[in-house]
């Protein structure tokens, strides 16, 4: 006996399945970010001035950090082949003022150490520019380079950033993913990131 009937979903059932899947994906994205804000390790970062021609695009502020400039003197371990798409693990430790600075970097996972946090950069292409050795400086991003603000409120933050009066408090998950938790203006909180 052979079954020749094919299985077909009604349009209503197919629509419900698609809606549930889309809702699940969005829920996962929101919960991943909220989990970092709930459970991540706290760090405070100094921001750096940015070229004024690139200040505000729409309703977000561009942020730059000293930890985004990695000197080859702190990079340990093997370096990847030229042109390799890679990520960098960066160990941060706090200084006497409570700001966190890059103290070690590696193109591989690093073991945790007390009093430090490890950030993972966004993927980038490692390039020796034909020299075959590590460049003097690597410029990396962590996903902390934009902060969205209510319409019309970015100019004061840009001015504070350029005057080096703006700091960022971030939380870092166990896998090295950071999330901005709060902006501080002259040491006082001005924006707190909600969990949801």
XYZ file of N, CA and C in Angstrom:
588
model
N 0.841 -1.175 0.000
C 0.000 0.000 0.000
C 0.885 1.236 0.000
N 0.657 2.142 -0.898
C 1.482 3.337 -1.057
C 0.650 4.561 -0.708
N 1.304 5.473 0.053
C 0.641 6.734 0.376
C 1.017 7.748 -0.690
N 0.060 8.257 -1.381
C 0.352 9.209 -2.448
C -0.095 10.621 -2.094
N -0.719 10.792 -0.967
C -1.165 12.125 -0.570
C -0.006 12.901 0.041
N 0.166 14.132 -0.360
C 1.232 14.959 0.215
C 0.662 15.772 1.375
N 1.539 16.076 2.284
C 1.162 16.830 3.471
C 1.184 18.319 3.147
N 0.093 19.033 3.426
C 0.018 20.473 3.162
C -0.496 21.182 4.402
N 0.156 22.325 4.689
C -0.300 23.157 5.791
C -1.308 24.169 5.274
N -2.298 24.435 6.080
C -3.227 25.491 5.696
C -2.512 26.834 5.832
N -2.913 27.835 5.069
C -2.270 29.152 5.158
C -2.306 29.734 6.576
N -3.367 29.489 7.308
C -3.475 30.007 8.677
C -2.416 29.373 9.569
N -2.243 28.056 9.500
C -1.248 27.362 10.326
C 0.159 27.814 9.932
N 0.431 27.944 8.636
C 1.744 28.399 8.169
C 2.027 29.814 8.671
N 1.033 30.681 8.630
C 1.198 32.050 9.128
C 1.491 32.086 10.615
N 0.814 31.243 11.371
C 1.042 31.177 12.825
C 2.469 30.691 13.114
N 2.929 29.685 12.388
C 4.289 29.162 12.588
C 5.326 30.240 12.288
N 5.147 30.973 11.190
C 6.085 32.045 10.830
C 6.077 33.137 11.899
N 4.913 33.536 12.379
C 4.812 34.571 13.404
C 5.497 34.137 14.697
N 5.315 32.875 15.089
C 5.953 32.361 16.308
C 7.472 32.363 16.152
N 7.969 31.941 14.999
C 9.419 31.938 14.766
C 9.998 33.353 14.792
N 9.332 34.302 14.142
C 9.807 35.684 14.148
C 9.808 36.264 15.562
N 8.774 36.009 16.313
C 8.692 36.487 17.689
C 9.801 35.865 18.538
N 10.075 34.597 18.322
C 11.143 33.920 19.057
C 12.511 34.514 18.768
N 12.789 34.820 17.509
C 14.086 35.410 17.144
C 14.240 36.786 17.781
N 13.212 37.616 17.687
C 13.269 38.952 18.289
C 13.412 38.850 19.802
N 12.663 37.954 20.417
C 12.760 37.752 21.859
C 14.152 37.320 22.280
N 14.768 36.431 21.498
C 16.134 35.980 21.797
C 17.117 37.151 21.731
N 16.992 38.013 20.711
C 17.898 39.154 20.570
C 17.754 40.118 21.754
N 16.537 40.403 22.151
C 16.297 41.315 23.268
C 16.799 40.698 24.573
N 16.518 39.432 24.794
C 16.930 38.782 26.032
C 18.447 38.643 26.127
N 19.142 38.431 24.999
C 20.613 38.338 25.015
C 21.210 39.633 25.532
N 20.716 40.769 25.055
C 21.205 42.075 25.496
C 20.844 42.318 26.963
N 19.626 41.979 27.340
C 19.184 42.178 28.722
C 19.977 41.303 29.688
N 20.342 40.091 29.273
C 21.121 39.198 30.137
C 22.479 39.804 30.460
N 23.102 40.462 29.477
C 24.388 41.118 29.742
C 24.190 42.255 30.742
N 23.149 43.058 30.561
C 22.903 44.172 31.477
C 22.565 43.687 32.888
N 21.898 42.538 33.003
C 21.550 41.990 34.319
C 22.734 41.357 35.018
N 23.523 40.574 34.271
C 24.508 39.694 34.906
C 25.958 39.991 34.571
N 26.245 40.949 33.693
C 27.616 41.188 33.242
C 28.470 41.873 34.287
N 29.799 41.799 34.101
C 30.761 42.482 34.968
C 30.764 43.969 34.622
N 30.789 44.836 35.650
C 30.763 46.277 35.442
C 32.159 46.814 35.151
N 32.257 47.709 34.158
C 33.491 48.432 33.869
C 33.132 49.874 33.550
N 34.077 50.807 33.737
C 33.877 52.207 33.387
C 34.977 52.607 32.423
N 34.605 53.237 31.305
C 35.549 53.571 30.248
C 35.566 55.064 29.989
N 36.756 55.594 29.757
C 36.921 56.979 29.333
C 36.635 57.041 27.841
N 35.955 58.086 27.399
C 35.737 58.274 25.970
C 36.796 59.224 25.430
N 37.021 59.160 24.118
C 38.003 60.019 23.448
C 37.276 60.950 22.494
N 37.851 62.128 22.252
C 37.235 63.015 21.261
C 37.226 62.372 19.877
N 36.237 62.746 19.077
C 36.101 62.247 17.715
C 36.126 63.447 16.785
N 36.633 63.262 15.593
C 36.676 64.326 14.591
C 35.314 64.994 14.504
N 35.239 66.339 14.648
C 33.939 67.013 14.685
C 33.113 66.879 13.411
N 33.689 66.482 12.293
C 32.902 66.292 11.078
C 32.070 65.019 11.161
N 32.291 64.207 12.176
C 31.618 62.924 12.308
C 30.807 62.852 13.602
N 30.370 63.997 14.100
C 29.782 64.050 15.440
C 28.468 63.292 15.598
N 27.477 63.660 14.851
C 26.150 63.085 15.092
C 25.501 62.763 13.767
N 25.114 61.528 13.613
C 24.374 61.095 12.428
C 23.023 60.623 12.906
N 22.033 61.418 12.634
C 20.709 61.040 13.105
C 20.626 61.260 14.597
N 20.167 60.243 15.308
C 19.953 60.365 16.742
C 20.868 59.441 17.535
N 22.146 59.399 17.157
C 23.094 58.673 17.989
C 24.396 59.446 18.091
N 25.123 59.181 19.162
C 26.405 59.816 19.414
C 27.484 58.799 19.105
N 28.522 59.228 18.383
C 29.653 58.354 18.091
C 30.613 58.400 19.272
N 31.002 57.237 19.775
C 31.908 57.152 20.916
C 33.203 56.461 20.509
N 34.289 56.932 21.051
C 35.597 56.330 20.823
C 36.263 56.174 22.179
N 37.153 55.189 22.293
C 37.768 54.870 23.573
C 39.268 54.651 23.428
N 40.043 54.992 24.448
C 41.463 54.636 24.419
C 41.691 53.126 24.270
N 40.779 52.292 24.771
C 40.952 50.837 24.665
C 40.752 50.330 23.243
N 40.343 51.222 22.328
C 40.175 50.831 20.928
C 41.478 50.923 20.139
N 42.503 51.481 20.748
C 43.819 51.585 20.134
C 44.747 50.641 20.891
N 45.080 49.523 20.256
C 45.876 48.472 20.908
C 47.317 48.547 20.413
N 48.227 48.801 21.342
C 49.655 48.841 21.007
C 50.186 47.422 20.863
N 51.084 47.216 19.910
C 51.646 45.873 19.728
C 52.414 45.414 20.965
N 52.814 46.347 21.820
C 53.568 45.982 23.020
C 52.747 45.153 24.009
N 51.399 45.194 23.914
C 50.585 44.399 24.843
C 50.017 43.146 24.191
N 50.305 42.923 22.908
C 49.784 41.745 22.207
C 50.722 40.570 22.460
N 50.161 39.474 22.966
C 50.940 38.269 23.250
C 50.462 37.133 22.355
N 51.263 36.096 22.257
C 50.875 34.921 21.486
C 51.115 35.099 20.003
N 50.631 34.136 19.241
C 50.821 34.116 17.796
C 49.925 35.148 17.122
N 50.418 35.658 15.984
C 49.597 36.571 15.191
C 49.048 35.811 13.992
N 47.869 36.200 13.531
C 47.269 35.492 12.387
C 47.978 35.834 11.079
N 47.694 35.047 10.076
C 48.232 35.312 8.738
C 47.631 36.601 8.193
N 48.392 37.275 7.350
C 47.954 38.519 6.721
C 46.629 38.298 5.979
N 45.676 39.211 6.180
C 44.387 39.124 5.506
C 43.371 38.236 6.196
N 43.707 37.698 7.365
C 42.798 36.820 8.099
C 41.724 37.634 8.820
N 40.479 37.193 8.714
C 39.391 37.800 9.496
C 39.452 37.190 10.882
N 39.586 38.026 11.902
C 39.837 37.533 13.246
C 39.209 38.445 14.290
N 39.347 38.056 15.538
C 38.922 38.858 16.683
C 40.083 38.888 17.669
N 40.076 39.870 18.517
C 41.113 40.026 19.522
C 40.461 39.943 20.898
N 41.070 39.201 21.807
C 40.656 39.211 23.210
C 41.499 40.260 23.909
N 40.873 41.171 24.654
C 41.586 42.273 25.294
C 41.295 42.239 26.790
N 42.367 42.129 27.586
C 42.211 42.136 29.049
C 42.213 43.586 29.529
N 41.205 43.937 30.328
C 41.111 45.272 30.921
C 41.285 45.164 32.426
N 41.991 46.157 32.987
C 42.132 46.271 34.435
C 41.878 47.722 34.821
N 41.317 47.944 36.024
C 41.036 49.321 36.436
C 42.298 50.022 36.938
N 42.343 51.354 36.698
C 43.431 52.138 37.273
C 42.950 52.754 38.585
N 43.763 53.610 39.196
C 43.425 54.196 40.501
C 42.155 55.036 40.452
N 41.830 55.611 39.277
C 40.630 56.451 39.164
C 39.365 55.638 38.904
N 39.508 54.317 38.703
C 38.350 53.470 38.441
C 38.056 53.273 36.960
N 38.864 53.872 36.091
C 38.700 53.674 34.653
C 39.471 52.426 34.232
N 38.906 51.667 33.297
C 39.511 50.411 32.865
C 40.351 50.627 31.617
N 41.524 50.009 31.600
C 42.470 50.172 30.500
C 42.919 48.814 29.981
N 43.296 48.776 28.707
C 43.795 47.545 28.089
C 45.202 47.260 28.603
N 45.420 46.037 29.120
C 46.735 45.663 29.636
C 47.348 44.493 28.892
N 46.523 43.740 28.161
C 47.013 42.584 27.413
C 46.012 42.286 26.303
N 46.507 41.789 25.178
C 45.628 41.395 24.072
C 46.201 40.148 23.423
N 45.310 39.346 22.837
C 45.730 38.089 22.224
C 44.716 37.697 21.157
N 45.213 37.078 20.085
C 44.337 36.586 19.015
C 43.805 35.194 19.345
N 43.565 34.936 20.594
C 43.032 33.662 21.070
C 42.336 33.949 22.403
N 41.651 32.957 22.918
C 41.014 33.128 24.220
C 42.078 33.305 25.294
N 41.729 34.044 26.343
C 42.622 34.238 27.481
C 41.955 33.696 28.731
N 42.779 33.207 29.640
C 42.268 32.695 30.908
C 41.836 33.862 31.795
N 40.746 33.702 32.519
C 40.318 34.763 33.434
C 41.365 34.993 34.529
N 41.430 36.221 35.005
C 42.288 36.594 36.137
C 41.472 37.464 37.069
N 41.695 37.314 38.367
C 41.014 38.172 39.331
C 41.365 39.625 39.062
N 40.381 40.497 39.194
C 40.603 41.921 39.018
C 40.666 42.372 37.579
N 40.317 41.500 36.644
C 40.334 41.884 35.229
C 39.073 41.402 34.535
N 38.821 41.992 33.366
C 37.705 41.604 32.517
C 38.274 41.435 31.120
N 37.765 40.456 30.381
C 38.221 40.234 29.014
C 37.108 40.626 28.052
N 37.430 41.565 27.156
C 36.503 41.978 26.095
C 36.906 41.291 24.804
N 35.922 41.002 23.962
C 36.190 40.477 22.613
C 35.837 41.572 21.616
N 36.752 41.833 20.692
C 36.491 42.838 19.670
C 35.489 42.301 18.661
N 34.960 43.206 17.863
C 34.201 42.788 16.702
C 35.181 42.198 15.692
N 34.742 41.320 14.809
C 35.651 40.761 13.803
C 36.250 41.856 12.915
N 37.520 41.692 12.565
C 38.198 42.621 11.669
C 39.230 41.842 10.849
N 39.718 42.447 9.790
C 40.723 41.815 8.942
C 42.101 42.256 9.425
N 42.919 41.297 9.841
C 44.280 41.586 10.297
C 45.154 41.814 9.069
N 45.835 42.959 9.051
C 46.636 43.312 7.883
C 48.002 43.801 8.326
N 49.056 43.232 7.754
C 50.426 43.668 8.061
C 50.929 44.668 7.034
N 50.101 44.985 6.044
C 50.456 45.940 4.983
C 51.757 45.551 4.291
N 51.933 44.253 4.079
C 53.089 43.737 3.356
C 54.340 43.585 4.193
N 54.322 44.025 5.451
C 55.520 43.956 6.295
C 55.727 42.565 6.878
N 54.669 41.768 6.962
C 54.781 40.422 7.499
C 54.919 40.357 9.008
N 54.793 41.474 9.688
C 54.865 41.483 11.150
C 53.771 42.362 11.727
N 53.619 42.277 13.008
C 52.565 43.006 13.718
C 52.719 44.518 13.514
N 51.649 45.231 13.106
C 51.723 46.696 13.033
C 51.916 47.288 14.436
N 52.421 48.503 14.522
C 52.651 49.141 15.822
C 51.356 49.321 16.613
N 50.248 49.551 15.893
C 48.968 49.813 16.541
C 47.850 49.107 15.785
N 46.928 48.533 16.540
C 45.702 47.970 15.971
C 44.538 48.844 16.430
N 43.651 49.162 15.503
C 42.453 49.927 15.829
C 41.267 48.974 15.770
N 40.597 48.776 16.911
C 39.538 47.779 17.015
C 38.237 48.421 17.493
N 37.158 47.694 17.322
C 35.852 48.109 17.815
C 35.258 46.977 18.651
N 34.415 47.365 19.603
C 33.799 46.402 20.513
C 32.279 46.341 20.395
N 31.695 47.193 19.593
C 30.240 47.288 19.535
C 29.704 48.310 20.531
N 30.598 49.153 21.073
C 30.220 50.198 22.027
C 30.362 51.591 21.417
N 30.473 51.667 20.106
C 30.851 52.909 19.452
C 29.681 53.828 19.093
N 28.470 53.404 19.337
C 27.290 54.242 19.099
C 26.390 54.173 20.317
N 25.813 55.331 20.646
C 24.813 55.347 21.703
C 23.640 56.188 21.213
N 22.467 55.577 21.159
C 21.273 56.243 20.663
C 20.644 57.080 21.776
N 20.274 58.302 21.423
C 19.712 59.243 22.393
C 18.403 59.793 21.842
N 17.566 60.361 22.727
C 16.341 60.996 22.235
C 16.669 62.131 21.262
N 15.783 62.346 20.315
C 16.007 63.351 19.280
C 16.331 64.718 19.882
N 17.396 65.328 19.376
C 17.787 66.665 19.805
C 18.646 66.720 21.048
N 18.956 65.586 21.687
C 19.718 65.602 22.928
C 21.178 65.185 22.753
N 21.596 64.974 21.527
C 22.957 64.501 21.302
C 24.020 65.571 21.371
N 23.697 66.814 21.077
C 24.708 67.877 21.001
C 25.437 68.065 22.337
N 24.722 68.074 23.454
C 25.366 68.253 24.764
C 26.327 67.096 25.049
N 25.938 65.878 24.656
C 26.819 64.728 24.865
C 28.043 64.803 23.968
N 27.854 65.272 22.736
C 28.998 65.433 21.826
C 29.995 66.433 22.387
N 29.480 67.562 22.882
C 30.355 68.586 23.453
C 31.088 68.051 24.679
N 30.380 67.309 25.527
C 31.016 66.724 26.712
C 32.054 65.687 26.311
N 31.748 64.887 25.293
C 32.702 63.893 24.806
C 33.965 64.577 24.308
N 33.806 65.630 23.526
C 34.959 66.331 22.972
C 35.769 67.056 24.047
N 35.113 67.436 25.152
C 35.806 68.062 26.277
C 36.335 67.009 27.258
N 36.193 65.737 26.908
C 36.629 64.599 27.730
C 35.957 64.597 29.103
N 34.659 64.947 29.119
C 33.865 64.930 30.349
C 32.836 63.812 30.355
N 32.859 62.972 29.328
C 31.867 61.914 29.185
C 32.533 60.564 29.410
N 31.909 59.727 30.216
C 32.383 58.368 30.452
C 31.239 57.401 30.210
N 31.593 56.159 29.970
C 30.621 55.102 29.729
C 30.803 54.022 30.780
N 29.713 53.601 31.392
C 29.724 52.395 32.214
C 29.140 51.290 31.355
N 29.844 50.188 31.274
C 29.400 49.057 30.460
C 29.392 47.807 31.314
N 28.680 46.809 30.843
C 28.697 45.491 31.474
C 29.189 44.508 30.434
N 29.957 43.527 30.909
C 30.592 42.576 30.014
C 30.148 41.171 30.392
N 29.651 40.416 29.418
C 29.220 39.040 29.666
C 30.432 38.143 29.837
N 30.191 36.915 30.299
C 31.284 35.959 30.513
C 32.017 35.619 29.223
N 31.375 35.804 28.050
C 32.049 35.499 26.785
C 32.739 36.716 26.172
N 32.763 37.854 26.902
C 33.483 39.040 26.440
C 32.669 40.023 25.639
N 31.347 39.846 25.587
C 30.481 40.764 24.850
C 30.091 41.933 25.757
N 30.397 43.177 25.341
C 30.042 44.328 26.177
C 28.702 44.940 25.776
N 28.114 45.664 26.694
C 26.862 46.378 26.456
C 26.909 47.664 27.273
N 26.633 48.814 26.655
C 26.595 50.078 27.392
C 25.436 50.027 28.379
N 25.731 50.328 29.644
C 24.705 50.337 30.682
C 24.304 51.756 31.071
N 25.270 52.699 30.977
C 25.000 54.049 31.476
C 26.013 55.026 30.889
N 25.576 56.271 30.669
C 26.481 57.360 30.313
C 26.620 58.274 31.523
N 27.844 58.706 31.779
C 28.134 59.617 32.887
C 28.665 60.929 32.322
N 28.095 62.029 32.771
C 28.546 63.359 32.380
C 29.133 64.013 33.619
N 30.438 64.272 33.573
C 31.181 64.810 34.721
C 30.949 63.954 35.968
N 30.914 62.641 35.782
C 30.778 61.695 36.889
C 29.359 61.402 37.322
N 28.388 62.115 36.762
C 26.978 61.915 37.142
C 26.228 61.182 36.046
N 25.412 60.180 36.387
C 24.633 59.456 35.369
C 23.657 60.374 34.636
N 23.651 60.285 33.291
C 22.695 61.062 32.508
C 21.766 60.180 31.700
N 22.216 58.974 31.354
C 21.367 58.019 30.637
C 21.611 56.639 31.204
N 20.545 55.955 31.610
C 20.608 54.559 32.028
C 19.918 53.718 30.978
N 20.585 52.677 30.547
C 20.017 51.784 29.529
C 19.020 50.847 30.206
N 17.760 50.822 29.748
C 16.788 49.906 30.348
C 17.052 48.468 29.904
N 16.630 47.508 30.712
C 16.807 46.106 30.335
C 16.019 45.782 29.091
N 14.805 46.279 28.989
C 13.951 45.957 27.834
C 13.439 47.223 27.205
